[in-house]
mmCIF file of C-alpha atoms in Angstrom:
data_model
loop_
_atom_site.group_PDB
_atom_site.id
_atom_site.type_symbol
_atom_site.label_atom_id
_atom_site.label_comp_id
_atom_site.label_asym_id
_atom_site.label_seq_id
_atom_site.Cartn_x
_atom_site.Cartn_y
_atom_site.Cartn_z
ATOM 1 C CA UNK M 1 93.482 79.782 94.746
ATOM 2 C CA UNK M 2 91.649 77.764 96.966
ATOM 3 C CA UNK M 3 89.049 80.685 98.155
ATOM 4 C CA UNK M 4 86.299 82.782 95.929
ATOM 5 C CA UNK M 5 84.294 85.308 97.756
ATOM 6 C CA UNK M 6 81.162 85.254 95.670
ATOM 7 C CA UNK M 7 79.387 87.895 97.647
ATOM 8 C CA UNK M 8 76.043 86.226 98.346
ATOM 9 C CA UNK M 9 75.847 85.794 102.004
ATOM 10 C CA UNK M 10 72.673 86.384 103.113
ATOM 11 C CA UNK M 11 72.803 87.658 106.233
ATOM 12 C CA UNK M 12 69.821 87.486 108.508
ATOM 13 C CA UNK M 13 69.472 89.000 112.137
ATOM 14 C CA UNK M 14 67.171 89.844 115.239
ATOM 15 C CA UNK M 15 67.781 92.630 116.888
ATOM 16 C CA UNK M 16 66.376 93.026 120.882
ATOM 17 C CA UNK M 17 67.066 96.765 123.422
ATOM 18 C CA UNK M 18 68.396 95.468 127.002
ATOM 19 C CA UNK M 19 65.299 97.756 128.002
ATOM 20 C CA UNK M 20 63.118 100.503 126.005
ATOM 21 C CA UNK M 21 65.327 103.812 126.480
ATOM 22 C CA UNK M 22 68.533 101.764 126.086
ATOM 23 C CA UNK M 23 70.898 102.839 123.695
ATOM 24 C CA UNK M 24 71.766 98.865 123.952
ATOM 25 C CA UNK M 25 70.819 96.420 122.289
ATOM 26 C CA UNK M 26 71.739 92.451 121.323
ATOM 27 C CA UNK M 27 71.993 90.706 117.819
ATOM 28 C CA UNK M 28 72.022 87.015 117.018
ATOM 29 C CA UNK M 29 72.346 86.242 113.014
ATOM 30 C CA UNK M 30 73.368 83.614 111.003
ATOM 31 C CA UNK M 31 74.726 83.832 106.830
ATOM 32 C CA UNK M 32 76.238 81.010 104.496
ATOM 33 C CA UNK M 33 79.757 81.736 103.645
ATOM 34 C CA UNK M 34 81.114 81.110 100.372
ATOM 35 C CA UNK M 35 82.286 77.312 100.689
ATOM 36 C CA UNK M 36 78.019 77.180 101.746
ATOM 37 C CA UNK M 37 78.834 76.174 105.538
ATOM 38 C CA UNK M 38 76.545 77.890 107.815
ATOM 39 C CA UNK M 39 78.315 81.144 110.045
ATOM 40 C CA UNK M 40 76.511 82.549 113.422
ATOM 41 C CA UNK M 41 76.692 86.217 114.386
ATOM 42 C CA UNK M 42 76.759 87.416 118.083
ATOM 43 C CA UNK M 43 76.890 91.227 118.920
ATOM 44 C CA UNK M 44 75.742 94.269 120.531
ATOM 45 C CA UNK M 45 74.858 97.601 118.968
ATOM 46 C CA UNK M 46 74.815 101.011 120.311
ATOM 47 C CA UNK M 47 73.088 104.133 119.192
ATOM 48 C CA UNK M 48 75.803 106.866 119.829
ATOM 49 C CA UNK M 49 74.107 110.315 118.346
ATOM 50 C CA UNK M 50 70.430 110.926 117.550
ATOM 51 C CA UNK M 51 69.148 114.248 116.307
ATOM 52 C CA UNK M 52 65.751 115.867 115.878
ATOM 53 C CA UNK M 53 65.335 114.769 112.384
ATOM 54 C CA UNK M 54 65.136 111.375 113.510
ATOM 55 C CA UNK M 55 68.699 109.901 112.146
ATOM 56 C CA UNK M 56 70.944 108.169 114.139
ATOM 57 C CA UNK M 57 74.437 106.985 114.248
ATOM 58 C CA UNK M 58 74.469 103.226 114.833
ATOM 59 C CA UNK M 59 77.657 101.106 116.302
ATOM 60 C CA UNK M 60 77.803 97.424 116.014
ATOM 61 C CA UNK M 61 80.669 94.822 117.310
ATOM 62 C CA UNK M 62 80.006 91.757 116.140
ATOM 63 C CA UNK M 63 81.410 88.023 116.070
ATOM 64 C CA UNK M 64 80.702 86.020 112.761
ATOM 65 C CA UNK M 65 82.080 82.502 112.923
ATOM 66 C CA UNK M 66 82.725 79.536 114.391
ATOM 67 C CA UNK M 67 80.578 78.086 117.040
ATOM 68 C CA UNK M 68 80.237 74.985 119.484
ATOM 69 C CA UNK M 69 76.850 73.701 118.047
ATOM 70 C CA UNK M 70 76.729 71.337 114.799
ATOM 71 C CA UNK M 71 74.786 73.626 112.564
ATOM 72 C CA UNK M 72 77.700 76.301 113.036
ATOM 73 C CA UNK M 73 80.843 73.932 113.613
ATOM 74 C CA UNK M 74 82.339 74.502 109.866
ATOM 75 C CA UNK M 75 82.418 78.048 109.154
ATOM 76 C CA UNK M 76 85.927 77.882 107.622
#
């Protein structure tokens, strides 16, 4: 075929909390794809459980793809 997923994305992200107690908060990435075209990444996570011992269970919805600017135009 046409398409190989090689695996080797490299994903980078910030993350920023709508406020400091918020169990909100926003992410904006970016990653290569495999044909090397340039992806961007637009979600929001949410912390749904925390306990004492300090772990936490984590939700994130996220879009990875296509977007209006140049840079991001050919994510395929």
């Amino acid at each position: 075929g046409q398409y190989n997923e090689h695996f080797n994305n490299n994903f980078f992200s910030v993350e920023r909390k709508f406020s400091q107690d918020s169990k909100y908060s926003v992410l904006v990435g970016t990653m290569k794809n495999s044909f090397d075209d340039r992806c961007l990444t637009l979600g929001v996570r949410r912390d749904w459980l925390k306990n004492d011992t300090g772990w936490v269970l984590k939700g994130v919805y996220a879009y990875t793809g296509e977007f209006f600017f140049d840079a991001f135009s050919h994510c395929g």
